[in-house]
PDB file of C-alpha atoms in Angstrom:
ATOM      1  CA  MET A   1      -3.695 -16.462 -14.089  1.00  0.00           C
ATOM      2  CA  HIS A   2      -2.648 -13.180 -11.543  1.00  0.00           C
ATOM      3  CA  LYS A   3      -2.453 -10.958 -14.523  1.00  0.00           C
ATOM      4  CA  ARG A   4      -7.087  -9.186 -14.667  1.00  0.00           C
ATOM      5  CA  PHE A   5      -7.249  -7.783 -18.303  1.00  0.00           C
ATOM      6  CA  GLN A   6      -8.545  -5.068 -18.903  1.00  0.00           C
ATOM      7  CA  SER A   7     -11.643  -6.211 -21.161  1.00  0.00           C
ATOM      8  CA  GLY A   8     -13.873  -8.384 -19.027  1.00  0.00           C
ATOM      9  CA  ARG A   9     -13.405  -7.417 -15.872  1.00  0.00           C
ATOM     10  CA  GLN A  10     -14.083 -10.341 -12.944  1.00  0.00           C
ATOM     11  CA  THR A  11     -14.516  -9.965  -9.103  1.00  0.00           C
ATOM     12  CA  ARG A  12     -11.753 -11.274  -6.672  1.00  0.00           C
ATOM     13  CA  ARG A  13     -13.739 -13.402  -5.373  1.00  0.00           C
ATOM     14  CA  GLU A  14     -14.839 -15.047  -9.057  1.00  0.00           C
ATOM     15  CA  PHE A  15     -10.598 -15.021 -10.143  1.00  0.00           C
ATOM     16  CA  LEU A  16      -9.533 -16.639  -6.671  1.00  0.00           C
ATOM     17  CA  LYS A  17     -12.807 -19.098  -7.891  1.00  0.00           C
ATOM     18  CA  LYS A  18     -11.193 -19.652 -10.973  1.00  0.00           C
ATOM     19  CA  THR A  19      -7.437 -20.321 -10.132  1.00  0.00           C
ATOM     20  CA  ALA A  20      -5.386 -22.933  -7.962  1.00  0.00           C
ATOM     21  CA  VAL A  21      -5.256 -20.545  -5.696  1.00  0.00           C
ATOM     22  CA  THR A  22      -8.737 -21.420  -3.961  1.00  0.00           C
ATOM     23  CA  ALA A  23      -7.238 -25.464  -4.053  1.00  0.00           C
ATOM     24  CA  VAL A  24      -4.037 -24.304  -1.916  1.00  0.00           C
ATOM     25  CA  LEU A  25      -6.368 -22.468   0.928  1.00  0.00           C
ATOM     26  CA  ALA A  26      -8.585 -25.255   1.374  1.00  0.00           C
ATOM     27  CA  ALA A  27      -5.342 -27.710   1.695  1.00  0.00           C
ATOM     28  CA  SER A  28      -4.515 -25.147   4.405  1.00  0.00           C
ATOM     29  CA  PRO A  29      -4.547 -26.057   8.018  1.00  0.00           C
ATOM     30  CA  PHE A  30      -5.542 -22.061   8.170  1.00  0.00           C
ATOM     31  CA  GLY A  31      -8.122 -21.817   5.895  1.00  0.00           C
ATOM     32  CA  ALA A  32     -11.300 -19.992   5.374  1.00  0.00           C
ATOM     33  CA  VAL A  33     -12.522 -18.490   9.229  1.00  0.00           C
ATOM     34  CA  SER A  34     -16.144 -17.836   9.693  1.00  0.00           C
ATOM     35  CA  ALA A  35     -16.318 -14.244   8.947  1.00  0.00           C
ATOM     36  CA  GLN A  36     -16.553 -11.306  10.951  1.00  0.00           C
ATOM     37  CA  VAL A  37     -17.387  -7.322  10.679  1.00  0.00           C
ATOM     38  CA  ARG A  38     -14.536  -5.151  10.942  1.00  0.00           C
ATOM     39  CA  ARG A  39     -13.913  -1.782  10.304  1.00  0.00           C
ATOM     40  CA  VAL A  40     -10.463   0.514  10.334  1.00  0.00           C
ATOM     41  CA  ASP A  41     -10.085   1.739  13.137  1.00  0.00           C
ATOM     42  CA  LYS A  42      -6.587   4.067  12.693  1.00  0.00           C
ATOM     43  CA  ILE A  43      -6.785   6.187   8.862  1.00  0.00           C
ATOM     44  CA  GLY A  44      -3.409   7.088   7.671  1.00  0.00           C
ATOM     45  CA  LEU A  45      -3.609   9.826   4.729  1.00  0.00           C
ATOM     46  CA  GLN A  46       0.441   9.960   2.503  1.00  0.00           C
ATOM     47  CA  LEU A  47       1.191  13.534   2.623  1.00  0.00           C
ATOM     48  CA  TYR A  48       2.204  14.305  -1.276  1.00  0.00           C
ATOM     49  CA  SER A  49      -1.097  13.706  -1.121  1.00  0.00           C
ATOM     50  CA  LEU A  50      -0.175  17.233   0.154  1.00  0.00           C
ATOM     51  CA  ARG A  51       2.774  18.004  -0.587  1.00  0.00           C
ATOM     52  CA  ARG A  52       1.490  22.000  -1.140  1.00  0.00           C
ATOM     53  CA  GLU A  53      -0.844  22.763   1.227  1.00  0.00           C
ATOM     54  CA  MET A  54       1.972  20.971   3.792  1.00  0.00           C
ATOM     55  CA  ALA A  55       4.544  23.560   2.507  1.00  0.00           C
ATOM     56  CA  GLU A  56       2.001  26.111   3.137  1.00  0.00           C
ATOM     57  CA  ASP A  57       1.443  25.255   5.764  1.00  0.00           C
ATOM     58  CA  PHE A  58       3.029  23.172   8.183  1.00  0.00           C
ATOM     59  CA  GLU A  59       1.139  22.394  11.898  1.00  0.00           C
ATOM     60  CA  GLY A  60      -1.983  24.057  10.781  1.00  0.00           C
ATOM     61  CA  THR A  61      -2.398  21.096   7.424  1.00  0.00           C
ATOM     62  CA  LEU A  62      -1.694  18.539  10.223  1.00  0.00           C
ATOM     63  CA  ALA A  63      -3.828  20.266  12.092  1.00  0.00           C
ATOM     64  CA  GLN A  64      -6.234  20.191  10.039  1.00  0.00           C
ATOM     65  CA  LEU A  65      -5.977  16.623   9.146  1.00  0.00           C
ATOM     66  CA  ALA A  66      -5.786  15.926  13.064  1.00  0.00           C
ATOM     67  CA  GLU A  67      -8.712  17.304  12.769  1.00  0.00           C
ATOM     68  CA  ILE A  68     -10.952  15.074   9.690  1.00  0.00           C
ATOM     69  CA  GLY A  69     -10.079  12.424  12.092  1.00  0.00           C
ATOM     70  CA  PHE A  70      -6.651  10.764  10.741  1.00  0.00           C
ATOM     71  CA  THR A  71      -4.584   9.704  13.185  1.00  0.00           C
ATOM     72  CA  GLU A  72      -1.337   8.673  10.527  1.00  0.00           C
ATOM     73  CA  MET A  73       0.678   9.712   8.732  1.00  0.00           C
ATOM     74  CA  GLU A  74       3.749   9.014   6.108  1.00  0.00           C
ATOM     75  CA  PHE A  75       5.860  12.089   5.639  1.00  0.00           C
ATOM     76  CA  ALA A  76       7.436  12.928   1.679  1.00  0.00           C
ATOM     77  CA  GLY A  77      10.034  15.162   2.778  1.00  0.00           C
ATOM     78  CA  TYR A  78       9.589  17.401   5.431  1.00  0.00           C
ATOM     79  CA  HIS A  79       9.763  20.765   4.490  1.00  0.00           C
ATOM     80  CA  GLY A  80      12.810  22.453   6.146  1.00  0.00           C
ATOM     81  CA  LYS A  81      11.381  21.189  10.271  1.00  0.00           C
ATOM     82  CA  THR A  82      14.125  19.060  12.015  1.00  0.00           C
ATOM     83  CA  PRO A  83      13.383  15.410  13.675  1.00  0.00           C
ATOM     84  CA  GLY A  84      12.905  16.901  16.698  1.00  0.00           C
ATOM     85  CA  GLU A  85       9.994  19.766  15.339  1.00  0.00           C
ATOM     86  CA  VAL A  86       7.951  17.240  13.515  1.00  0.00           C
ATOM     87  CA  ARG A  87       8.018  15.404  16.758  1.00  0.00           C
ATOM     88  CA  SER A  88       6.405  17.947  18.704  1.00  0.00           C
ATOM     89  CA  ILE A  89       4.322  18.605  16.097  1.00  0.00           C
ATOM     90  CA  LEU A  90       2.558  15.224  15.672  1.00  0.00           C
ATOM     91  CA  ASP A  91       2.579  15.293  19.588  1.00  0.00           C
ATOM     92  CA  SER A  92       0.903  17.892  19.906  1.00  0.00           C
ATOM     93  CA  PHE A  93      -1.797  17.408  17.081  1.00  0.00           C
ATOM     94  CA  GLY A  94      -2.203  13.504  18.581  1.00  0.00           C
ATOM     95  CA  LEU A  95      -0.647  11.764  15.476  1.00  0.00           C
ATOM     96  CA  THR A  96       1.952   8.972  14.797  1.00  0.00           C
ATOM     97  CA  THR A  97       4.064   8.680  11.274  1.00  0.00           C
ATOM     98  CA  PRO A  98       4.431   4.893  11.613  1.00  0.00           C
ATOM     99  CA  ALA A  99       6.384   5.396   8.218  1.00  0.00           C
ATOM    100  CA  SER A 100       8.149   8.267   6.025  1.00  0.00           C
ATOM    101  CA  HIS A 101       8.969   8.052   1.671  1.00  0.00           C
ATOM    102  CA  VAL A 102      12.735   9.025   1.631  1.00  0.00           C
ATOM    103  CA  PRO A 103      14.769   9.754  -1.166  1.00  0.00           C
ATOM    104  CA  LEU A 104      14.806   8.242  -4.170  1.00  0.00           C
ATOM    105  CA  GLN A 105      18.851   8.167  -4.191  1.00  0.00           C
ATOM    106  CA  ALA A 106      19.271   6.589  -0.462  1.00  0.00           C
ATOM    107  CA  ILE A 107      18.070   3.261  -1.496  1.00  0.00           C
ATOM    108  CA  ARG A 108      17.123   3.373  -5.178  1.00  0.00           C
ATOM    109  CA  PRO A 109      13.239   2.310  -4.852  1.00  0.00           C
ATOM    110  CA  TRP A 110      12.516   3.337  -8.482  1.00  0.00           C
ATOM    111  CA  LEU A 111      14.251   1.976 -11.103  1.00  0.00           C
ATOM    112  CA  PRO A 112      14.709   4.231 -14.455  1.00  0.00           C
ATOM    113  CA  GLU A 113      13.354   2.309 -17.824  1.00  0.00           C
ATOM    114  CA  ASN A 114      16.918   0.923 -18.556  1.00  0.00           C
ATOM    115  CA  GLU A 115      16.895  -0.820 -15.377  1.00  0.00           C
ATOM    116  CA  ARG A 116      14.240  -2.132 -15.344  1.00  0.00           C
ATOM    117  CA  SER A 117      14.446  -5.725 -16.599  1.00  0.00           C
ATOM    118  CA  LEU A 118      14.612  -9.118 -15.046  1.00  0.00           C
ATOM    119  CA  ASP A 119      18.798  -8.933 -14.083  1.00  0.00           C
ATOM    120  CA  SER A 120      18.051  -5.819 -12.858  1.00  0.00           C
ATOM    121  CA  TYR A 121      14.654  -6.583 -10.276  1.00  0.00           C
ATOM    122  CA  HIS A 122      17.758  -9.654  -9.104  1.00  0.00           C
ATOM    123  CA  ARG A 123      19.632  -7.578  -8.762  1.00  0.00           C
ATOM    124  CA  VAL A 124      17.493  -5.028  -6.497  1.00  0.00           C
ATOM    125  CA  ALA A 125      16.240  -7.304  -4.524  1.00  0.00           C
ATOM    126  CA  GLU A 126      19.881  -8.216  -2.777  1.00  0.00           C
ATOM    127  CA  LEU A 127      19.472  -3.916  -2.555  1.00  0.00           C
ATOM    128  CA  LEU A 128      16.829  -4.651  -0.166  1.00  0.00           C
ATOM    129  CA  ASN A 129      17.949  -6.377   1.843  1.00  0.00           C
ATOM    130  CA  ARG A 130      21.171  -5.101   2.490  1.00  0.00           C
ATOM    131  CA  ALA A 131      19.580  -1.999   3.064  1.00  0.00           C
ATOM    132  CA  GLY A 132      16.947  -3.619   5.423  1.00  0.00           C
ATOM    133  CA  GLU A 133      20.066  -5.605   7.412  1.00  0.00           C
ATOM    134  CA  LYS A 134      21.274  -1.931   8.122  1.00  0.00           C
ATOM    135  CA  THR A 135      18.031  -0.203   8.631  1.00  0.00           C
ATOM    136  CA  ARG A 136      17.068  -3.120  11.208  1.00  0.00           C
ATOM    137  CA  GLU A 137      19.910  -1.801  13.626  1.00  0.00           C
ATOM    138  CA  ALA A 138      17.537   1.547  13.805  1.00  0.00           C
ATOM    139  CA  GLY A 139      14.682  -0.312  15.047  1.00  0.00           C
ATOM    140  CA  ILE A 140      13.370   0.443  11.363  1.00  0.00           C
ATOM    141  CA  THR A 141      11.767  -2.427   8.926  1.00  0.00           C
ATOM    142  CA  MET A 142      12.625  -1.574   5.167  1.00  0.00           C
ATOM    143  CA  GLY A 143      10.178  -1.777   2.756  1.00  0.00           C
ATOM    144  CA  TYR A 144       9.097  -1.514  -1.661  1.00  0.00           C
ATOM    145  CA  HIS A 145       6.625   1.166  -2.679  1.00  0.00           C
ATOM    146  CA  ASN A 146       4.989  -0.314  -6.355  1.00  0.00           C
ATOM    147  CA  HIS A 147       3.811   1.493  -9.461  1.00  0.00           C
ATOM    148  CA  ASP A 148       2.773  -0.479 -12.043  1.00  0.00           C
ATOM    149  CA  PHE A 149       5.984  -1.222 -14.306  1.00  0.00           C
ATOM    150  CA  GLU A 150       7.319  -4.244 -11.901  1.00  0.00           C
ATOM    151  CA  PHE A 151       4.148  -5.914 -12.926  1.00  0.00           C
ATOM    152  CA  ASP A 152       5.469  -5.916 -17.010  1.00  0.00           C
ATOM    153  CA  ILE A 153       5.686  -9.722 -17.852  1.00  0.00           C
ATOM    154  CA  HIS A 154       8.995 -10.023 -18.976  1.00  0.00           C
ATOM    155  CA  GLU A 155      10.685 -13.622 -20.426  1.00  0.00           C
ATOM    156  CA  GLY A 156       9.401 -16.299 -19.430  1.00  0.00           C
ATOM    157  CA  GLY A 157       6.176 -14.591 -17.836  1.00  0.00           C
ATOM    158  CA  ARG A 158       7.217 -13.953 -15.235  1.00  0.00           C
ATOM    159  CA  ILE A 159       7.371 -10.224 -13.889  1.00  0.00           C
ATOM    160  CA  GLY A 160       9.375  -8.289 -11.421  1.00  0.00           C
ATOM    161  CA  TYR A 161       7.482  -7.282  -8.498  1.00  0.00           C
ATOM    162  CA  ASP A 162       7.536 -11.783  -8.395  1.00  0.00           C
ATOM    163  CA  ILE A 163      11.069 -11.813  -7.975  1.00  0.00           C
ATOM    164  CA  LEU A 164      11.513  -8.891  -5.369  1.00  0.00           C
ATOM    165  CA  THR A 165       8.682 -10.497  -2.407  1.00  0.00           C
ATOM    166  CA  SER A 166      10.174 -13.513  -3.035  1.00  0.00           C
ATOM    167  CA  GLU A 167      13.894 -12.868  -3.591  1.00  0.00           C
ATOM    168  CA  THR A 168      13.679 -10.316  -0.526  1.00  0.00           C
ATOM    169  CA  GLU A 169      14.269 -11.804   3.230  1.00  0.00           C
ATOM    170  CA  PRO A 170      10.461 -11.315   5.487  1.00  0.00           C
ATOM    171  CA  ASP A 171      12.347 -10.280   8.701  1.00  0.00           C
ATOM    172  CA  LEU A 172      13.600  -7.308   6.480  1.00  0.00           C
ATOM    173  CA  VAL A 173      11.494  -6.568   3.721  1.00  0.00           C
ATOM    174  CA  MET A 174       8.371  -5.682   3.688  1.00  0.00           C
ATOM    175  CA  PHE A 175       6.077  -4.190   1.154  1.00  0.00           C
ATOM    176  CA  GLU A 176       3.599  -1.305   0.260  1.00  0.00           C
ATOM    177  CA  MET A 177       0.555  -2.160  -2.015  1.00  0.00           C
ATOM    178  CA  ASP A 178      -0.594   0.550  -3.974  1.00  0.00           C
ATOM    179  CA  LEU A 179      -3.628  -0.378  -4.725  1.00  0.00           C
ATOM    180  CA  PHE A 180      -4.125   2.237  -7.392  1.00  0.00           C
ATOM    181  CA  TRP A 181      -1.167   0.925  -9.815  1.00  0.00           C
ATOM    182  CA  ALA A 182      -1.386  -2.699  -9.489  1.00  0.00           C
ATOM    183  CA  GLU A 183      -4.976  -1.870 -10.192  1.00  0.00           C
ATOM    184  CA  GLU A 184      -3.863   0.391 -13.726  1.00  0.00           C
ATOM    185  CA  ALA A 185      -1.467  -2.679 -13.969  1.00  0.00           C
ATOM    186  CA  GLY A 186      -4.075  -5.087 -14.633  1.00  0.00           C
ATOM    187  CA  TYR A 187      -3.738  -7.190 -12.156  1.00  0.00           C
ATOM    188  CA  ASP A 188      -5.756  -7.648  -8.617  1.00  0.00           C
ATOM    189  CA  ALA A 189      -4.614  -7.264  -5.218  1.00  0.00           C
ATOM    190  CA  THR A 190      -5.914  -9.769  -3.210  1.00  0.00           C
ATOM    191  CA  PHE A 191      -3.175 -12.859  -5.696  1.00  0.00           C
ATOM    192  CA  PHE A 192      -0.038 -10.496  -3.484  1.00  0.00           C
ATOM    193  CA  PHE A 193      -1.496 -11.382  -0.894  1.00  0.00           C
ATOM    194  CA  LEU A 194      -2.074 -14.200  -1.007  1.00  0.00           C
ATOM    195  CA  LYS A 195       1.077 -15.980  -2.258  1.00  0.00           C
ATOM    196  CA  TYR A 196       2.632 -13.325  -0.140  1.00  0.00           C
ATOM    197  CA  PRO A 197       0.384 -13.660   3.921  1.00  0.00           C
ATOM    198  CA  GLY A 198       2.436 -11.009   5.854  1.00  0.00           C
ATOM    199  CA  ARG A 199       4.790  -8.905   3.836  1.00  0.00           C
ATOM    200  CA  TYR A 200       2.425  -6.168   3.388  1.00  0.00           C
ATOM    201  CA  PRO A 201       1.801  -4.100   6.727  1.00  0.00           C
ATOM    202  CA  MET A 202       1.392  -0.832   4.502  1.00  0.00           C
ATOM    203  CA  ILE A 203      -1.965  -0.134   1.891  1.00  0.00           C
ATOM    204  CA  HIS A 204      -1.698   3.317  -0.198  1.00  0.00           C
ATOM    205  CA  VAL A 205      -5.806   3.227  -0.461  1.00  0.00           C
ATOM    206  CA  LYS A 206      -5.608   5.309  -3.266  1.00  0.00           C
ATOM    207  CA  ASP A 207      -9.190   4.715  -5.702  1.00  0.00           C
ATOM    208  CA  ARG A 208      -9.638   4.153  -9.858  1.00  0.00           C
ATOM    209  CA  ALA A 209     -11.920   6.496 -11.533  1.00  0.00           C
ATOM    210  CA  GLY A 210     -13.170   4.475 -15.047  1.00  0.00           C
ATOM    211  CA  SER A 211     -11.487   6.539 -17.082  1.00  0.00           C
ATOM    212  CA  GLY A 212      -7.721   5.250 -15.739  1.00  0.00           C
ATOM    213  CA  GLU A 213      -7.281   8.947 -13.156  1.00  0.00           C
ATOM    214  CA  MET A 214      -6.800   8.908  -9.450  1.00  0.00           C
ATOM    215  CA  ALA A 215     -10.065   9.842  -7.958  1.00  0.00           C
ATOM    216  CA  ASP A 216     -11.021  10.086  -3.804  1.00  0.00           C
ATOM    217  CA  VAL A 217     -11.449   7.380  -2.347  1.00  0.00           C
ATOM    218  CA  GLY A 218     -14.601   6.794  -2.787  1.00  0.00           C
ATOM    219  CA  ARG A 219     -15.358   8.515  -6.675  1.00  0.00           C
ATOM    220  CA  GLY A 220     -13.849   5.347  -8.394  1.00  0.00           C
ATOM    221  CA  TYR A 221     -14.514   1.747  -9.246  1.00  0.00           C
ATOM    222  CA  ILE A 222     -11.829  -0.183  -6.844  1.00  0.00           C
ATOM    223  CA  ASP A 223     -14.184  -2.845  -3.975  1.00  0.00           C
ATOM    224  CA  PHE A 224     -12.243  -2.013  -1.511  1.00  0.00           C
ATOM    225  CA  GLN A 225     -14.613  -3.827   1.008  1.00  0.00           C
ATOM    226  CA  GLU A 226     -13.059  -6.787  -0.738  1.00  0.00           C
ATOM    227  CA  LEU A 227     -10.098  -6.370  -0.590  1.00  0.00           C
ATOM    228  CA  PHE A 228      -9.882  -5.113   2.858  1.00  0.00           C
ATOM    229  CA  SER A 229     -11.495  -9.026   3.295  1.00  0.00           C
ATOM    230  CA  TYR A 230      -8.080  -9.631   2.426  1.00  0.00           C
ATOM    231  CA  GLY A 231      -5.694  -7.756   5.238  1.00  0.00           C
ATOM    232  CA  SER A 232      -5.816 -10.256   7.650  1.00  0.00           C
ATOM    233  CA  LYS A 233      -3.698 -12.083   5.176  1.00  0.00           C
ATOM    234  CA  GLY A 234      -1.554  -9.922   3.975  1.00  0.00           C
ATOM    235  CA  GLY A 235      -1.433  -8.818   6.980  1.00  0.00           C
ATOM    236  CA  PHE A 236      -1.971  -4.652   7.700  1.00  0.00           C
ATOM    237  CA  LYS A 237      -1.808  -3.130   9.872  1.00  0.00           C
ATOM    238  CA  HIS A 238      -1.501   0.507   8.721  1.00  0.00           C
ATOM    239  CA  TYR A 239      -3.848   2.533   6.049  1.00  0.00           C
ATOM    240  CA  PHE A 240      -3.168   5.611   4.379  1.00  0.00           C
ATOM    241  CA  ILE A 241      -5.030   7.452   1.272  1.00  0.00           C
ATOM    242  CA  GLU A 242      -3.249   9.070  -1.011  1.00  0.00           C
ATOM    243  CA  HIS A 243      -4.216  11.225  -3.596  1.00  0.00           C
ATOM    244  CA  ASP A 244      -0.617  12.224  -6.222  1.00  0.00           C
ATOM    245  CA  ASN A 245      -3.296  15.487  -7.724  1.00  0.00           C
ATOM    246  CA  PRO A 246      -6.654  15.909  -4.995  1.00  0.00           C
ATOM    247  CA  THR A 247      -8.352  18.939  -6.928  1.00  0.00           C
ATOM    248  CA  ASP A 248      -9.874  19.808  -3.946  1.00  0.00           C
ATOM    249  CA  GLY A 249      -6.923  19.482  -1.377  1.00  0.00           C
ATOM    250  CA  ILE A 250      -8.562  19.022   2.360  1.00  0.00           C
ATOM    251  CA  ASN A 251     -11.988  18.451   1.245  1.00  0.00           C
ATOM    252  CA  SER A 252     -10.532  15.254  -0.938  1.00  0.00           C
ATOM    253  CA  MET A 253      -9.186  14.242   1.747  1.00  0.00           C
ATOM    254  CA  ALA A 254     -12.151  14.260   4.111  1.00  0.00           C
ATOM    255  CA  TYR A 255     -13.879  13.059   1.449  1.00  0.00           C
ATOM    256  CA  SER A 256     -11.628   9.795   1.233  1.00  0.00           C
ATOM    257  CA  TYR A 257     -11.543   9.737   5.301  1.00  0.00           C
ATOM    258  CA  ASN A 258     -15.341   9.433   5.665  1.00  0.00           C
ATOM    259  CA  THR A 259     -15.033   6.172   2.213  1.00  0.00           C
ATOM    260  CA  VAL A 260     -12.807   4.325   4.660  1.00  0.00           C
ATOM    261  CA  ARG A 261     -14.332   5.105   8.430  1.00  0.00           C
ATOM    262  CA  ASN A 262     -17.830   4.307   7.091  1.00  0.00           C
ATOM    263  CA  LEU A 263     -16.395   1.631   5.023  1.00  0.00           C
ATOM    264  CA  ARG A 264     -17.459  -2.150   6.802  1.00  0.00           C
ATOM    265  CA  PHE A 265     -16.186  -5.360   5.788  1.00  0.00           C
ATOM    266  CA  ASN A 266     -15.955  -9.335   6.130  1.00  0.00           C
ATOM    267  CA  SER A 267     -11.838 -10.635   8.230  1.00  0.00           C
ATOM    268  CA  THR A 268     -12.327 -14.269   6.351  1.00  0.00           C
ATOM    269  CA  TYR A 269      -8.703 -15.020   6.153  1.00  0.00           C
ATOM    270  CA  GLU A 270      -6.150 -14.818   9.113  1.00  0.00           C
ATOM    271  CA  LEU A 271      -3.330 -15.056  10.076  1.00  0.00           C
ATOM    272  CA  PRO A 272      -2.374 -18.491  12.436  1.00  0.00           C
ATOM    273  CA  TYR A 273      -0.314 -15.712  14.245  1.00  0.00           C
TER     274      TYR A 273
END
C-alpha cells in the first residue's frame, strides 16, 4: 500500500519494510549497495516562486539568485524577453536553464475536474507520448509535473498517476515529482521512485508545514534527507526549490537554498547505468 494516511504517519524506512517493494529490491541483481554520503552540488529554482520579482526586475532578480549560489533556473514565463535575451542574461551570471514550464494550453498537462476519470488519464498518456515524439525531434524531453489530484483513488483502486507513468514511453516522457503535492495527497514519493526507476530526472523541492501550507525548505516537516537518498534510483539530476507563495521573496529562497546546500544524505540505491 503506497498511500500514507494523515493519521499514524510512518517513516519511509518503516513503509518500505512493510511493503513488497523490499522483496523486489532483494531479488534485484542491483539491490542495495554501500551507502555514500552525498550532497546536492547544483541547486535550481522554479522561478514561479519569484514571479512578481521577475516581472519587476528580471535581470536584477537573476543576479541576486546567482549571488546566493543557485546555478539552474526553471522558467515559468519569460516576461517579454526573447530567447536570445534570456540566454545572454543567463550566460552573464553563469546560470543555465535545463527546464521550463510551458503554457497549459500547449499540451494539456493540467486536467480540469471534469476530465479526471481513468479514461481521461489514458488519453493524456497517449497525448504525452505523441508530444514527446515531437519534442524529441527538437532535442527536448517532454515532462509531466504532478499536483495532488493525480493521486485520487478511482474504481478498482487505481490512481491516475499510475496510468500516466505506466502508459508513457520512458524515452519520450519523463516526470518531475513535486514532493509537496505528493505529501499533500498522502503518498510516499519513494514508492514511485522505486516502482518507476530512472523516470524522475527533475524534482520540485517544496516543504510542507504542519498546518498543511507550503513552507520554506527546512521550516516544514518533509524529510528531504530521506527522499534524496533515493535519487540514484529515481534518476534525479535537477533539484528545483519552489514555494508558490513565499512570505519574504529572495530571503525565503536563500533560506531554502542554504537548507539544501547543507544537507547530507546517503545514496543507498543505485541504478545499473
